[in-house]
JSON list of C-alpha atoms in Angstrom, two decimals:
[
{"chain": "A", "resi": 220, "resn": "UNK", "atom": "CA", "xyz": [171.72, 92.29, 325.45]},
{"chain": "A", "resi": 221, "resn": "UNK", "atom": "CA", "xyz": [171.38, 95.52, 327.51]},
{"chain": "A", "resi": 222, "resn": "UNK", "atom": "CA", "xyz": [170.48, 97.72, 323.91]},
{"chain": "A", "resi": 223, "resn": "UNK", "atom": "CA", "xyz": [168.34, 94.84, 322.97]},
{"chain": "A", "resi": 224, "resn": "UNK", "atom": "CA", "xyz": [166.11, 95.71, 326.51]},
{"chain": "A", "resi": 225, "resn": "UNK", "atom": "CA", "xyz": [166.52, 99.17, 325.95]},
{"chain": "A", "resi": 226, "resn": "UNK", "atom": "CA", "xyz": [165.60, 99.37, 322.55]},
{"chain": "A", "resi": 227, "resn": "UNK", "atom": "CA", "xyz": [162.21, 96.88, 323.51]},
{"chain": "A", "resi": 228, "resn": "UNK", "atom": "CA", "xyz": [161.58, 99.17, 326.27]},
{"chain": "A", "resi": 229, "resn": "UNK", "atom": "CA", "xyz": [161.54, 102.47, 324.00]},
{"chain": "A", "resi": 230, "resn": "UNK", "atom": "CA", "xyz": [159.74, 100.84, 321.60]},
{"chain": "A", "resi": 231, "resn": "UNK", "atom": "CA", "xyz": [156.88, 99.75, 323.84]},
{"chain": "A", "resi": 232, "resn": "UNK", "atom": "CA", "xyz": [156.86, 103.21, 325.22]},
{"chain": "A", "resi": 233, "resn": "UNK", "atom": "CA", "xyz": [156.32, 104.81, 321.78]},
{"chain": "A", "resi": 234, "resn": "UNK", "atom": "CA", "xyz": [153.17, 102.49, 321.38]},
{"chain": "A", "resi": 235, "resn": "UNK", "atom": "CA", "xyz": [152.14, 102.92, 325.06]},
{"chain": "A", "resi": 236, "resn": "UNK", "atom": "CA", "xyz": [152.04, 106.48, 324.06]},
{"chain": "A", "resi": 237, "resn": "UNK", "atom": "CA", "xyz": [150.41, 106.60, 320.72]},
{"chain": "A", "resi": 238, "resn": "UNK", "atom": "CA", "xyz": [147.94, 104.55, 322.69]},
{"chain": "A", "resi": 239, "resn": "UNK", "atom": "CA", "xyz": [146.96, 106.57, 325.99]},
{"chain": "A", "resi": 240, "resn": "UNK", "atom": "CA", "xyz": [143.66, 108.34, 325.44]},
{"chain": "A", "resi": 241, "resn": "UNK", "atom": "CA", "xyz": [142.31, 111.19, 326.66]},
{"chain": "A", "resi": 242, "resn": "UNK", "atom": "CA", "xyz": [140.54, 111.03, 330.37]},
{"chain": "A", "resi": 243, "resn": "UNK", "atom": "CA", "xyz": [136.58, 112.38, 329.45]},
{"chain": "A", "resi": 244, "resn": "UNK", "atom": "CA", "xyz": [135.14, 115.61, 329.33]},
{"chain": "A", "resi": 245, "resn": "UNK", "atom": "CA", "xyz": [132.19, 116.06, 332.35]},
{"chain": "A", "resi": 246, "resn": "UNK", "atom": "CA", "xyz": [129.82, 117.47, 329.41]},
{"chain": "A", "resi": 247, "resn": "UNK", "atom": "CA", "xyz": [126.24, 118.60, 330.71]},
{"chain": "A", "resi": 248, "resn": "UNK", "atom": "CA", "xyz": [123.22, 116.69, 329.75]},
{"chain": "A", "resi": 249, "resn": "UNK", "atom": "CA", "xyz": [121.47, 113.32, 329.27]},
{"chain": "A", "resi": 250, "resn": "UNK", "atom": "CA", "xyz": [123.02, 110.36, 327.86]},
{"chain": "A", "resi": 251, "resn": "UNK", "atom": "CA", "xyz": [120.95, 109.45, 324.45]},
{"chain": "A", "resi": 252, "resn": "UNK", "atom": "CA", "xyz": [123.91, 106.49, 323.71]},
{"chain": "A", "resi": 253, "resn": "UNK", "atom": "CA", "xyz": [126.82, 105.48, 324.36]},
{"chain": "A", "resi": 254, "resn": "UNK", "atom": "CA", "xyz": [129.21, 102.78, 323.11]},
{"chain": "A", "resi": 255, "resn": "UNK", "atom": "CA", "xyz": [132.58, 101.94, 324.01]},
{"chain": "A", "resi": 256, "resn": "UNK", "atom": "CA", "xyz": [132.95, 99.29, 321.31]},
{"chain": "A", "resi": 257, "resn": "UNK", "atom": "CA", "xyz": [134.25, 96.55, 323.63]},
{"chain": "A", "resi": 258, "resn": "UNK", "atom": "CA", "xyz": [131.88, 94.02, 322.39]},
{"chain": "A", "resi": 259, "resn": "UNK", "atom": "CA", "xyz": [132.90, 92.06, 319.82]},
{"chain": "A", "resi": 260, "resn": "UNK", "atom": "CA", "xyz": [130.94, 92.90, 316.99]},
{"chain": "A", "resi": 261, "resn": "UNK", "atom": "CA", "xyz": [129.54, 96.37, 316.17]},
{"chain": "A", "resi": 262, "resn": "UNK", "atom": "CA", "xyz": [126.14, 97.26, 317.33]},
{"chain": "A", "resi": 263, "resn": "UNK", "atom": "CA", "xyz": [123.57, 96.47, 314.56]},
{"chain": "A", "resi": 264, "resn": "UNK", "atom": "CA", "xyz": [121.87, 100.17, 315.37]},
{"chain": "A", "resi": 265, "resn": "UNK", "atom": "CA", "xyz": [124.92, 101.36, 313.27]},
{"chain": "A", "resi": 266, "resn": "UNK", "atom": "CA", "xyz": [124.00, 101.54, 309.52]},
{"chain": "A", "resi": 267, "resn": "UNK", "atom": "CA", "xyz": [126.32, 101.52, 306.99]},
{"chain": "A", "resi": 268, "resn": "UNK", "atom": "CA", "xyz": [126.41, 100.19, 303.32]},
{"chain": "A", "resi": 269, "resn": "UNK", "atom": "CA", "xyz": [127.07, 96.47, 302.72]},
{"chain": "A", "resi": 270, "resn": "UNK", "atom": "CA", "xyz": [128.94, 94.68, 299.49]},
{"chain": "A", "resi": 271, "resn": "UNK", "atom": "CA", "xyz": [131.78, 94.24, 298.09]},
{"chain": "A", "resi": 272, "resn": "UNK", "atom": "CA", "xyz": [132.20, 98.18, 297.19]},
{"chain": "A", "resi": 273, "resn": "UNK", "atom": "CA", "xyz": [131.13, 98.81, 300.41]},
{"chain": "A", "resi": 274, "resn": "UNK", "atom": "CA", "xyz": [133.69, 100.93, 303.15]},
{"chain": "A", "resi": 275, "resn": "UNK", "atom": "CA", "xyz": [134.54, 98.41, 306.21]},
{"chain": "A", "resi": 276, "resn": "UNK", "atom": "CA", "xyz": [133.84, 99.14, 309.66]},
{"chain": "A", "resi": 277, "resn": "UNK", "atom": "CA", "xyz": [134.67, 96.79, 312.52]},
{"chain": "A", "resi": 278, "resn": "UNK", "atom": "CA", "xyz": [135.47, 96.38, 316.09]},
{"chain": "A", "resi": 279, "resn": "UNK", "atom": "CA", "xyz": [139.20, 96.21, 316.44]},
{"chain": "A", "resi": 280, "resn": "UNK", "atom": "CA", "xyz": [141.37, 96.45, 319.81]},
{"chain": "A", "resi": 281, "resn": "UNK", "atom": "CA", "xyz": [138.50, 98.19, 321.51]},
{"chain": "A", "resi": 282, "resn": "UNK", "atom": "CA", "xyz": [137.45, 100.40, 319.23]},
{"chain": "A", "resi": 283, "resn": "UNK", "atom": "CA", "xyz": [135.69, 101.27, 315.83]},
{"chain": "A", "resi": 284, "resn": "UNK", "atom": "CA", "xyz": [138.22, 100.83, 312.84]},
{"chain": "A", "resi": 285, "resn": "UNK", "atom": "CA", "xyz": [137.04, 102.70, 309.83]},
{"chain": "A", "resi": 286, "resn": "UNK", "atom": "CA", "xyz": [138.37, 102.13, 306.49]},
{"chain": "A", "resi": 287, "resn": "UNK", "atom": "CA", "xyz": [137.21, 103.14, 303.50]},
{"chain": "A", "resi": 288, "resn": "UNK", "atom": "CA", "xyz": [138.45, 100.28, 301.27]},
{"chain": "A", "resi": 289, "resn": "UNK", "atom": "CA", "xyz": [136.79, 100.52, 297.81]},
{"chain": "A", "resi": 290, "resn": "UNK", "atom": "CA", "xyz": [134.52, 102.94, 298.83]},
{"chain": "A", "resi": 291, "resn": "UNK", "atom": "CA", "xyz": [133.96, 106.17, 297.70]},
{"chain": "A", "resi": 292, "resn": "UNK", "atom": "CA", "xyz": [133.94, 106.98, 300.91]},
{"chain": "A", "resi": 293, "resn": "UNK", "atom": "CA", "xyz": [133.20, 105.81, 304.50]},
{"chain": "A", "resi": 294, "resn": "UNK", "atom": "CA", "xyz": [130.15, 106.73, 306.16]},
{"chain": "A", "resi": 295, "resn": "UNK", "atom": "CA", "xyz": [127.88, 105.07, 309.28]},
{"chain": "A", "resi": 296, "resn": "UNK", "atom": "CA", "xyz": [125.16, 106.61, 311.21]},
{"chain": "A", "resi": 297, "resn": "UNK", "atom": "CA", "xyz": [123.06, 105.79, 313.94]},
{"chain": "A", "resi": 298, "resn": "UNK", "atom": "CA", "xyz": [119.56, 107.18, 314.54]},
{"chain": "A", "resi": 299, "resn": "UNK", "atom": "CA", "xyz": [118.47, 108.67, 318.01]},
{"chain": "A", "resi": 300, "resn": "UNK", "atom": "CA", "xyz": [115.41, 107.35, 320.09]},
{"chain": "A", "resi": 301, "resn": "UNK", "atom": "CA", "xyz": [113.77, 110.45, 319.16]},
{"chain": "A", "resi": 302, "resn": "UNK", "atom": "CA", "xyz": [114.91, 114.11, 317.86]},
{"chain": "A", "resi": 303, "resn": "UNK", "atom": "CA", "xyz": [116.17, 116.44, 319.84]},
{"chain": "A", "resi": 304, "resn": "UNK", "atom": "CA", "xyz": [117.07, 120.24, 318.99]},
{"chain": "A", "resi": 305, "resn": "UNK", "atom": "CA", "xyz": [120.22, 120.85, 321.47]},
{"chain": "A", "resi": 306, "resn": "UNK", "atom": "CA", "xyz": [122.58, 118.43, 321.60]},
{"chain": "A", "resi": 307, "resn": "UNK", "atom": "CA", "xyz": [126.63, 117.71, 322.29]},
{"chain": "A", "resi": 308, "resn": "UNK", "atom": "CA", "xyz": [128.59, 114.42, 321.13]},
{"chain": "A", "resi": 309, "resn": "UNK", "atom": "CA", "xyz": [132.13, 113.61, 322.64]},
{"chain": "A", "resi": 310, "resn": "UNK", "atom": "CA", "xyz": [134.45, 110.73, 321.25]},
{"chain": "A", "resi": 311, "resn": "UNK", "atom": "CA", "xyz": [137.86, 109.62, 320.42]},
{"chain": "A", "resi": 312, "resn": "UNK", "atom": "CA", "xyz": [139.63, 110.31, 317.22]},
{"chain": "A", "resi": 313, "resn": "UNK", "atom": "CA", "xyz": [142.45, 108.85, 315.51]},
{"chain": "A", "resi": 314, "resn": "UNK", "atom": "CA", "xyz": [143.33, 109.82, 311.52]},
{"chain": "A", "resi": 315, "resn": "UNK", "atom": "CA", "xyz": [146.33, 107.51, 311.81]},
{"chain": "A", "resi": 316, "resn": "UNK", "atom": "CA", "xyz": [145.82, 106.73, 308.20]},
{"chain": "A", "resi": 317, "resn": "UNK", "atom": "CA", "xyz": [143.39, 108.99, 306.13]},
{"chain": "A", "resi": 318, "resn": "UNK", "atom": "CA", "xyz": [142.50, 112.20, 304.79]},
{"chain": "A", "resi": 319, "resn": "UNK", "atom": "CA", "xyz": [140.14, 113.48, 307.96]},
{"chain": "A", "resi": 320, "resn": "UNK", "atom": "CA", "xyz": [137.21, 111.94, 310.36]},
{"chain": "A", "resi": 321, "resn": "UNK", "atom": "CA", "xyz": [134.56, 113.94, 310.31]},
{"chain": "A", "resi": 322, "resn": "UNK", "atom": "CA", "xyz": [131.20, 113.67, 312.39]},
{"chain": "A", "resi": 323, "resn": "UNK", "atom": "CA", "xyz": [128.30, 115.61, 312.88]},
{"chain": "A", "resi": 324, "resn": "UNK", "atom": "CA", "xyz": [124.20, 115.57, 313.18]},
{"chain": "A", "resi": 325, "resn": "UNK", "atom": "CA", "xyz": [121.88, 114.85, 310.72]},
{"chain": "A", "resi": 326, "resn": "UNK", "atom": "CA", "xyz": [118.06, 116.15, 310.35]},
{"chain": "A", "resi": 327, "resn": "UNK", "atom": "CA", "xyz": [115.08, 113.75, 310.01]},
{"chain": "A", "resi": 328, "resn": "UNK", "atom": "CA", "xyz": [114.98, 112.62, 306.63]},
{"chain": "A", "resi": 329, "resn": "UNK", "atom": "CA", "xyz": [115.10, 108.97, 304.42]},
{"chain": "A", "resi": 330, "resn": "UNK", "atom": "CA", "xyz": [119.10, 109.70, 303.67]},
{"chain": "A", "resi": 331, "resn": "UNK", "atom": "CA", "xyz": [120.73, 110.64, 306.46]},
{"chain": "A", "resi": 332, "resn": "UNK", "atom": "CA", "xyz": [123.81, 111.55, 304.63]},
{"chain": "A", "resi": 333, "resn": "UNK", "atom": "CA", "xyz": [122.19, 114.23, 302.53]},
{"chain": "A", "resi": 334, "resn": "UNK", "atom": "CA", "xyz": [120.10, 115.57, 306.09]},
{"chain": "A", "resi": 335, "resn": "UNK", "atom": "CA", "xyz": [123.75, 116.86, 307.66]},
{"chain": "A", "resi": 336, "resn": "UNK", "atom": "CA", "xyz": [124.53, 120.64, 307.48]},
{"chain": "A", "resi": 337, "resn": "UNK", "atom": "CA", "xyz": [127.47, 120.94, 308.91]},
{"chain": "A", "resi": 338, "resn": "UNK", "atom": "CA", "xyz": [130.11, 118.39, 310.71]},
{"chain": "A", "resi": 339, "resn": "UNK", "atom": "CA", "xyz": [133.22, 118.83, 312.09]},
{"chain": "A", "resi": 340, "resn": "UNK", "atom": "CA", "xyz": [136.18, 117.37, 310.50]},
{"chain": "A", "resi": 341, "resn": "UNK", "atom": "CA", "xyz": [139.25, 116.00, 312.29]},
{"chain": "A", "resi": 342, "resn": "UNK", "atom": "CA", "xyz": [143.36, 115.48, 309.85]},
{"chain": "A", "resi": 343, "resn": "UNK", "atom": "CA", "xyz": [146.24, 113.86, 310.55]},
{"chain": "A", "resi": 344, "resn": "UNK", "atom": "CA", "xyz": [147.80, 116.98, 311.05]},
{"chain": "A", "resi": 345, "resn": "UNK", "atom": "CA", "xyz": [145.83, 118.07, 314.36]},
{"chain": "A", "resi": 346, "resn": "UNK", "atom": "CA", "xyz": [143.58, 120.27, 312.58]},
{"chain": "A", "resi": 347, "resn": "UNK", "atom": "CA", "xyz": [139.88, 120.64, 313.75]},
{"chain": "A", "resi": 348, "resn": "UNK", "atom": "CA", "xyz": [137.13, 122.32, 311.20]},
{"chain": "A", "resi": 349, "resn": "UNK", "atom": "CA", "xyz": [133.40, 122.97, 311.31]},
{"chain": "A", "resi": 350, "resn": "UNK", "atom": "CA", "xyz": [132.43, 122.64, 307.45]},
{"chain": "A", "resi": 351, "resn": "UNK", "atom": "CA", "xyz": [129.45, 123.85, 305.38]},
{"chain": "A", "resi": 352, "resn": "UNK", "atom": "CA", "xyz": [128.54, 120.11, 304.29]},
{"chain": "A", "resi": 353, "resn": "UNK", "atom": "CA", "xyz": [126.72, 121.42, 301.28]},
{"chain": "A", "resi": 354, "resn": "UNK", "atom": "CA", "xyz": [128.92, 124.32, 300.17]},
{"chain": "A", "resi": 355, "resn": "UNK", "atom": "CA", "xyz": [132.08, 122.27, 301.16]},
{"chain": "A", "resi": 356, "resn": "UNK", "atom": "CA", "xyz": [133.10, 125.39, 302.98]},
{"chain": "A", "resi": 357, "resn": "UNK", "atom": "CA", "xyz": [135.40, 125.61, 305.89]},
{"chain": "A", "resi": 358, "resn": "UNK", "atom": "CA", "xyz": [133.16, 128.00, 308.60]},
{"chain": "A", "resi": 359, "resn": "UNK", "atom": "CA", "xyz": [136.28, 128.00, 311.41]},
{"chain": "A", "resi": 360, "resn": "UNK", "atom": "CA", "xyz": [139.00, 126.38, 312.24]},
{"chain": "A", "resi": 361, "resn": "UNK", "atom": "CA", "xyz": [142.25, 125.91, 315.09]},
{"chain": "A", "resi": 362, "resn": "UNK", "atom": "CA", "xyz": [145.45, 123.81, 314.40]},
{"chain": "A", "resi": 363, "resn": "UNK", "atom": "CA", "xyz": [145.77, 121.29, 317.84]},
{"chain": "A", "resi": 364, "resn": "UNK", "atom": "CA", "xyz": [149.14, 120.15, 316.50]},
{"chain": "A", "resi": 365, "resn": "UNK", "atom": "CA", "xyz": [148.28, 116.64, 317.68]},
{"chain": "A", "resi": 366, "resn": "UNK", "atom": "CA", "xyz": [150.01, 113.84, 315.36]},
{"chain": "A", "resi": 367, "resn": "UNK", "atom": "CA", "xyz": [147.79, 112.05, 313.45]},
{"chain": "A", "resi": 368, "resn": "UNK", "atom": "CA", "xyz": [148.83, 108.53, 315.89]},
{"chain": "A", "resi": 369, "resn": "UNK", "atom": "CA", "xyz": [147.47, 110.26, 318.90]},
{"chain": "A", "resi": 370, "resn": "UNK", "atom": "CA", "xyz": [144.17, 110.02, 320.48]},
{"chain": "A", "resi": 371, "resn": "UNK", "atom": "CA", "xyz": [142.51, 112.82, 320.88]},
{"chain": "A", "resi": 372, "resn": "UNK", "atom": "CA", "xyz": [139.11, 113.62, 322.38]},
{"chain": "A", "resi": 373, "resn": "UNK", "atom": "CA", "xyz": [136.89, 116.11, 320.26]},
{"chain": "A", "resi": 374, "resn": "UNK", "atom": "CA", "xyz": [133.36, 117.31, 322.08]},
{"chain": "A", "resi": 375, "resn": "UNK", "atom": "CA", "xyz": [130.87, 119.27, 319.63]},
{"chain": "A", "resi": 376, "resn": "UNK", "atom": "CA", "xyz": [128.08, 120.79, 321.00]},
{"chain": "A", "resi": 377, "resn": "UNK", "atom": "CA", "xyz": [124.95, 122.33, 319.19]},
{"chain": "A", "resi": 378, "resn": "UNK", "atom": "CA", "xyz": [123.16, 124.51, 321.56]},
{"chain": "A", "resi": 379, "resn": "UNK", "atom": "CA", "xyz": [120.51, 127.06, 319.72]},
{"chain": "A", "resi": 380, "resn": "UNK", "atom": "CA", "xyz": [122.37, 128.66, 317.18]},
{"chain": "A", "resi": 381, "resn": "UNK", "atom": "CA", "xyz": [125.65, 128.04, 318.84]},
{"chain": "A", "resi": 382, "resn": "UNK", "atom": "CA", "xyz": [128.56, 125.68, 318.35]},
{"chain": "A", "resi": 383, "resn": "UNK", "atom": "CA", "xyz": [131.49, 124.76, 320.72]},
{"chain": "A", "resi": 384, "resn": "UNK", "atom": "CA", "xyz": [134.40, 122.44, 320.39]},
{"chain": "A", "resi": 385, "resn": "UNK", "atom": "CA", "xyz": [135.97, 121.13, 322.38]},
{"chain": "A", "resi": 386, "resn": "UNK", "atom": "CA", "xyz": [139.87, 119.09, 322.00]},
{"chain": "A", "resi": 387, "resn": "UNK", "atom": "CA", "xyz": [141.09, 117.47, 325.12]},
{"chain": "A", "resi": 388, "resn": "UNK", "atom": "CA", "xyz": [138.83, 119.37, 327.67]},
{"chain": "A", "resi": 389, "resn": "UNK", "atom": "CA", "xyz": [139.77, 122.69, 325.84]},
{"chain": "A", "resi": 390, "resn": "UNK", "atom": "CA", "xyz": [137.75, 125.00, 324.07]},
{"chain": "A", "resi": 391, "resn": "UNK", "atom": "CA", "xyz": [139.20, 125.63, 320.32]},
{"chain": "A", "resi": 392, "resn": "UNK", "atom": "CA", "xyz": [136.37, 126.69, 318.76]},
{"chain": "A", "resi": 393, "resn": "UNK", "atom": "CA", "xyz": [133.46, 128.39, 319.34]},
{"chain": "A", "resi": 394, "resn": "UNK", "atom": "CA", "xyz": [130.83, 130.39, 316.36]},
{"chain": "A", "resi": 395, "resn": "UNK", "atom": "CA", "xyz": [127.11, 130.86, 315.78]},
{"chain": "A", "resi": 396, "resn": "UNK", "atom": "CA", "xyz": [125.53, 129.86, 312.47]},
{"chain": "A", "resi": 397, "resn": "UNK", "atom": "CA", "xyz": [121.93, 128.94, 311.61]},
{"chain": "A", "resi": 398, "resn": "UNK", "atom": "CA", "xyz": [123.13, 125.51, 310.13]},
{"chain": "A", "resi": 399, "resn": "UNK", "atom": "CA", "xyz": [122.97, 124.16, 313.37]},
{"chain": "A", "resi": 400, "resn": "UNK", "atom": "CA", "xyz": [119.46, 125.23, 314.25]},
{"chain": "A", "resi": 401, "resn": "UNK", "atom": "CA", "xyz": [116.76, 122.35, 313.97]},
{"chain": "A", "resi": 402, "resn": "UNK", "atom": "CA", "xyz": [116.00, 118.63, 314.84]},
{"chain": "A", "resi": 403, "resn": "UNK", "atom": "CA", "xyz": [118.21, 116.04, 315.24]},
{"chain": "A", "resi": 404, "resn": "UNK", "atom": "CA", "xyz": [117.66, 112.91, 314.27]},
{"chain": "A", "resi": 405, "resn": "UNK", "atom": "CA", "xyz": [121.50, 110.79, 314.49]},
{"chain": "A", "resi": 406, "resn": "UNK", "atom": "CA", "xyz": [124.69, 110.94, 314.70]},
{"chain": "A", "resi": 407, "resn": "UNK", "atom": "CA", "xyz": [126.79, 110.37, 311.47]},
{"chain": "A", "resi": 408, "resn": "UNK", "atom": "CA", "xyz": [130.38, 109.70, 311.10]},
{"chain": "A", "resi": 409, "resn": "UNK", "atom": "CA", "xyz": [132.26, 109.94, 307.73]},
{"chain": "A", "resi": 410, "resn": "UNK", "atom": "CA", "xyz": [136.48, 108.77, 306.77]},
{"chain": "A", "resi": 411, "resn": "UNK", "atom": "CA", "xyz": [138.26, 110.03, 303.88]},
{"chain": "A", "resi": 412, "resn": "UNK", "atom": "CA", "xyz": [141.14, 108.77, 301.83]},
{"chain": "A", "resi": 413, "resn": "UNK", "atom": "CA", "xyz": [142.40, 105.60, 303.95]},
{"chain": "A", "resi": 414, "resn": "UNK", "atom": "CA", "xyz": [141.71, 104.32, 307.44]},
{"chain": "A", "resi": 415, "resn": "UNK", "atom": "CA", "xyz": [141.29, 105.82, 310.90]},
{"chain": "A", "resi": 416, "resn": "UNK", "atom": "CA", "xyz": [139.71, 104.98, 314.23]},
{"chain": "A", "resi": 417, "resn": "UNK", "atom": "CA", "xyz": [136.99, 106.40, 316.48]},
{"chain": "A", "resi": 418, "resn": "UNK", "atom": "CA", "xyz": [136.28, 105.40, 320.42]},
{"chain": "A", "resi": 419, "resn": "UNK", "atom": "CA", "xyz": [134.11, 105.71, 323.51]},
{"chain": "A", "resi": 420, "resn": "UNK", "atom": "CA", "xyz": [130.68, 107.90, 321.98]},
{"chain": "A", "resi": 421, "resn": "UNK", "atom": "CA", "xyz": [128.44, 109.60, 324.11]},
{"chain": "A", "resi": 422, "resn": "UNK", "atom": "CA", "xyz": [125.69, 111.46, 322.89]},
{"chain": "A", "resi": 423, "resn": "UNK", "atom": "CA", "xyz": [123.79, 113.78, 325.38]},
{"chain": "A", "resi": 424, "resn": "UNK", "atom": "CA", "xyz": [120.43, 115.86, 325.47]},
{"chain": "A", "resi": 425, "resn": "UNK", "atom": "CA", "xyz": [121.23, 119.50, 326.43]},
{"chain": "A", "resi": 426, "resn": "UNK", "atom": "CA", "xyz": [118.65, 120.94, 328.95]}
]
C-alpha cells in the first residue's frame, strides 16, 4: 500500500510539473487583447477555417488546444482594433505533440496568412526561431532546452526595425531586419505536424 501512495504521489508530481506555467513578463505598453481562454468556447474574433478538412481549435483545460487534424496545416488569426507599427505579444507555449508553434504579425491585407513576414517558431525540443515566412529561412535562433511537455512563456517584440525574444523573462534573441518594419494588422498563430497548446495572450501597443 505504501508504493501504491508513493507511486500516486510521483505521478501527480510529474503532471503538477508538466503543468506549472510560467509567472508573466511586466512587458511595456498598452493592452490591444488579451485572452486567457477560460471561457468555454473560443472567442468568435478568432478566425480559422471551418469543415471537415478543416484543423481543430478548441478550449480545453484552460487553454487553446490546437490540432491540426486533416489539415494541411493549423492556422487562426485575430485582427487588431486598428494597426499599429510597434508592437510585442507574450503567451504560453506547449509543442507537446507537433512539429513547432509558430506565431507572428501579419500586415493589412484580405489573407492574413500570406500578409506575415516573419514569425517566430517554437519545437518540442526547446528551440526558438525567427523565420523568413516567405523564403522559409531561419534568420536566428537559441536552443532553451525546455521539453516539449513544459510550458514555456515566449514574448516577441517588434519595435522599428528591431526584434527581441524573450523565453521565461529572458532575453534569447535579439536582431534587426526590415521584415519587421510596417503595419500591423493581427496576430496569427500557426501548428505543424500534430497537436500543441497555446495560453494567456496579451498583445500590447509599444509607445
Amino acid at each position: 500500500m505504501k508504493r501504491i501512495v508513493l507511486l500516486c504521489f510521483a505521478l501527480a508530481t510529474v503532471v503538477h510539473g508538466a503543468d506549472k506555467k510560467p509567472k508573466a513578463m511586466r512587458l511595456k505598453g498598452d493592452v490591444i487583447f488579451a485572452d486567457d481562454f477560460k471561457a468555454e468556447k473560443l472567442d468568435e474574433k478568432w478566425v480559422h477555417a471551418k469543415g471537415a478538412e478543416a484543423a481543430k481549435f478548441e478550449v480545453a483545460d484552460g487553454a487553446l488546444l490546437m490540432d491540426q487534424a486533416a489539415g494541411k496545416g493549423a492556422v487562426i488569426w485575430r485582427a487588431f482594433e486598428a494597426p499599429v507599427q510597434d508592437v510585442s505579444v507574450q503567451l504560453l507555449v506547449k509543442p507537446w505533440a507537433c512539429s513547432r508553434i509558430a506565431f507572428g504579425f501579419y500586415a493589412p491585407g484580405d489573407r492574413p496568412g500570406a500578409q506575415r513576414k516573419l514569425n517566430i517558431a517554437v519545437t518540442p525540443k526547446g528551440t526558438v526561431a525567427v523565420r523568413d515566412v516567405e523564403n522559409q529561412k531561419v534568420l536566428k535562433s537559441a536552443n532553451t532546452r525546455i521539453e516539449s511537455t513544459e510550458w514555456r512563456r515566449v514574448a516577441f517584440e517588434s519595435k522599428g526595425d528591431k526584434i527581441t525574444v524573450q523565453v521565461n523573462d529572458q532575453v534569447v534573441l535579439e536582431l534587426k531586419t526590415e521584415l519587421t518594419l510596417g503595419e500591423k494588422a493581427g496576430l496569427l498563430l500557426n501548428l505543424y505536424g500534430g497537436k500543441g497548446s497555446v495560453d494567456e495572450i496579451e498583445v500590447k501597443k509599444l509607445k
